[in-house]
Amino acid sequence: MEGRSAVNSGGGEAVSVEFREATKRYPGAERPAVDGLSFDVPAGEICVIVGPSGCGKTTAMRMVNRMVEISDGDILVGGSSVRDRSPSELRREIGYVIQQIGLFPHRTIADNIATVPSLVGWDRERARERARELLELIGLDPEMGERYPAQLSGGQQQRVGVARALAANPGVMLMDEPFGAVDPINRERLQNEFLRLQAEIRKTILFVTHDVDEAIKMGDRIAVLREGGILAQYATPAELLMAPADAFVEDFVGADRALKRLALMRVSDIDLWEAPLAFVGQASSEIRAKLAGAEVPYALAVDSERRPLGWLSKVDLGQDTVPSRPDTDATPTLELDDVMRDALSDLLQAETRYAPVVDGEGRIAGVLSVEIISEFLTSDEALTDEHGAAERPLG
Amino acid sequence: MGLGAIILPLAQGGDGFVRDPAEASTECVAKNDTVCIGWALENIDRYVTPTLEHLVLVVVSVLAGFAIAFAMALISHRRRWLIPAFTAGTGVLYTVPSIALFLLLLPITGRGTLTAIVALTLYTLQILYRNNVTGLANVPEATKDSGRGMGMTDRQLLWRVELPLAVPEIIAGLRIATVSTVAIATLAVFAGAGGLGAEIYNDLTFKTGIVVAGGIAVAMAILFDVVLVGLQSRLAGWRKAHEAGAGDAGRFAGALARLRGAHS
């Protein structure tokens, strides 16, 4: 698509963000709001800053574009100190999205998106072209550019907020609870859309949330802050779930962290069971023989390409040969790429214990059962490195 | 000293009594118990100059008042501690009775249009300043934060975001100030500035004269208001989208309607 290629052109390479003992003290406050924060966010990654309310996560994020002045220490964006830059020039190079979105109600969507381009002196035609391109990128009709923010739904406004932050192709984006005000269903959709978008644009993103599930879902890395703006742990989501640094992080991540790990796994990450396969037209007696002692006590009818057709019932097996239309169809059918948590929810929703898993070509790869997942959850494997020894038993 | 003792010396210098002997011959005017349309139509010429004078008084005073109140609002916008002082100051001015203000100004500006304009201007400040400040204060914090966060300077934020969003409130202030100035300007005659008040106070006993002059003033007030409403919808057309914009309830109803449509 033409718009897509242009989005990546015109500079704006993602750059790293480095916190160097960054500290914020407010006059009159006993303790710093952000205390000696040090961590590096590599270029092109999403770093989620998460923590309980009042832990200074938003303050920490706002220090990057100097919406909050740094008291001590430093923050480097693309290797150079933000303290040496003029705040307004610095901010024009850093995308900014807040929970309340803050679209300008008196400007059209296109003009809203063109805010930073016009501040940095793009001509009107180029800015409008850019707005059209970004509307397409976020999946809105470019015609919507002529509307006013109040004429859009909350989810659409939030997308426009992201498009506006991307307009001048910043290397870094700051996002403060960007999906916090959206209802849970739309939030999930916006999160997924944003992850797809990020796969394309590869910006360096600092993302603030109080929701640990959102942090685990969105983050390449997660910085957990405790009260007083102190870094409790900086790790990848899997590390955070497997090995919380201390009791605070463990408590914050939640007792259900094993369950949360399911959100980070795909069906292909787990050993699947095998069901006796019954090719259409095969003699039923052979299948009945195979069923004895099989891991899955039902036979799965497949076509000649090994694509699942359905589960065979006793009635089906009473016939001479395997029918092409078994009594029970093969729903839900899962894919190897499916996220484990979604797979579990599909199983539970269908009130079935077994679901065939297919590969990219739709051919049977194995069977996922509720038992496999529950065994995984109750094993130490859920909480430790797959190949390492158990470090902490599930309490 | 009674009010008449103050008013009469101030009011002198008008055209003299309306009902000169020649005109008084009309029966209606002589009886003076109803509005004499015939007399009004015959004498409409005599209202042209007072109306124009009135118009000038209102336009100049409101424009000058707006310029001052706007500057005060900008000054106190980033120095919020000034707001109570400015509000109190303009409030005190507003409470000074107009006749007293004319008298107080006499030694400085003398009798005439200037005195009237200075007084009328001072009267507009309270409403205009308060509405300008309210308009700026009502700009949502998130809107300002996102503007600043995208790299707007204070000045850019003010002219591109805060003032445009304050327009509805600013114009609401202008509407009130203009209409009330049209009314108060009828007292400008006591400062020797003429206007429609001259026609009213020249003969407070002549009903037709009062009704015609008063009617012109009311028409003028309505005309100004219509012009300002037009200006408002030009400058703040986005508000229509904002108000008509599907609120959550509206969206919900719309979604329900679509669902019903889909099921029927």
Tab-separated table of N, CA and C in Angstrom, chain A residues 15 27 33 39 54 71 117 139 143 147 154 196-197 201 212 237 257 265 285 299-300 302 305 313 336 340 367 376 389:
chain	number	residue	atom	x	y	z
A	15	VAL	N	14.717	5.652	18.374
A	15	VAL	CA	15.968	5.850	19.118
A	15	VAL	C	15.797	5.299	20.533
A	27	PRO	N	9.163	20.538	45.453
A	27	PRO	CA	9.469	21.357	46.625
A	27	PRO	C	8.469	21.084	47.734
A	33	ALA	N	9.394	12.031	44.151
A	33	ALA	CA	8.294	11.359	43.454
A	33	ALA	C	8.851	10.252	42.567
A	39	PHE	N	17.191	2.781	33.802
A	39	PHE	CA	17.005	1.620	32.928
A	39	PHE	C	17.066	2.092	31.484
A	54	GLY	N	0.163	6.369	42.393
A	54	GLY	CA	1.021	7.156	43.262
A	54	GLY	C	2.463	6.677	43.290
A	71	SER	N	14.891	16.745	38.391
A	71	SER	CA	15.601	17.430	39.484
A	71	SER	C	17.061	16.993	39.526
A	117	PRO	N	3.065	18.533	12.660
A	117	PRO	CA	3.600	18.968	11.362
A	117	PRO	C	3.484	20.473	11.150
A	139	GLY	N	-6.823	2.680	10.246
A	139	GLY	CA	-8.044	1.993	9.859
A	139	GLY	C	-9.289	2.857	9.888
A	143	GLU	N	-12.039	10.155	4.767
A	143	GLU	CA	-13.115	11.162	4.760
A	143	GLU	C	-13.379	11.701	6.165
A	147	ARG	N	-14.280	15.627	9.812
A	147	ARG	CA	-15.197	15.698	10.962
A	147	ARG	C	-14.510	16.323	12.166
A	154	GLY	N	-15.534	6.972	21.081
A	154	GLY	CA	-14.374	7.004	21.974
A	154	GLY	C	-13.191	6.236	21.402
A	196	ARG	N	-0.253	-4.490	16.338
A	196	ARG	CA	-0.054	-4.693	14.894
A	196	ARG	C	0.611	-3.475	14.274
A	197	LEU	N	0.135	-2.292	14.700
A	197	LEU	CA	0.694	-1.039	14.193
A	197	LEU	C	2.175	-0.940	14.566
A	201	ILE	N	5.523	0.017	12.532
A	201	ILE	CA	6.231	1.299	12.649
A	201	ILE	C	7.475	1.218	13.516
A	212	VAL	N	-1.504	-4.579	35.312
A	212	VAL	CA	-0.378	-5.476	35.079
A	212	VAL	C	-0.644	-6.402	33.887
A	237	PRO	N	8.342	-9.578	30.156
A	237	PRO	CA	7.132	-10.092	30.808
A	237	PRO	C	7.326	-11.519	31.335
A	257	ARG	N	-0.358	-15.449	38.464
A	257	ARG	CA	0.646	-15.199	37.427
A	257	ARG	C	0.868	-16.410	36.534
A	265	MET	N	2.040	-17.550	26.008
A	265	MET	CA	2.406	-18.800	25.320
A	265	MET	C	1.509	-19.043	24.124
A	285	SER	N	-13.657	-50.888	12.398
A	285	SER	CA	-13.059	-51.839	13.336
A	285	SER	C	-11.621	-51.445	13.676
A	299	ALA	N	-12.132	-40.750	18.649
A	299	ALA	CA	-11.424	-40.774	17.372
A	299	ALA	C	-11.798	-39.533	16.569
A	300	LEU	N	-10.791	-38.967	15.911
A	300	LEU	CA	-11.000	-37.752	15.129
A	300	LEU	C	-11.034	-38.117	13.646
A	302	VAL	N	-10.645	-37.418	9.866
A	302	VAL	CA	-9.897	-36.474	9.049
A	302	VAL	C	-10.061	-36.852	7.582
A	305	GLU	N	-6.295	-35.167	3.392
A	305	GLU	CA	-5.236	-34.175	3.650
A	305	GLU	C	-4.952	-34.045	5.139
A	313	SER	N	-18.757	-40.450	17.019
A	313	SER	CA	-19.548	-40.924	18.153
A	313	SER	C	-19.638	-42.443	18.082
A	336	LEU	N	-1.892	-23.773	15.845
A	336	LEU	CA	-0.641	-23.806	16.615
A	336	LEU	C	-0.233	-22.411	17.078
A	340	MET	N	-2.266	-19.300	24.126
A	340	MET	CA	-2.746	-20.344	25.021
A	340	MET	C	-3.987	-19.923	25.809
A	367	VAL	N	-3.833	-32.666	19.664
A	367	VAL	CA	-5.065	-32.319	20.356
A	367	VAL	C	-4.704	-31.612	21.662
A	376	PHE	N	-0.180	-28.192	33.204
A	376	PHE	CA	0.846	-27.168	33.035
A	376	PHE	C	0.745	-26.137	34.157
A	389	ALA	N	15.334	-25.859	36.755
A	389	ALA	CA	14.714	-26.536	37.886
A	389	ALA	C	13.685	-25.606	38.525
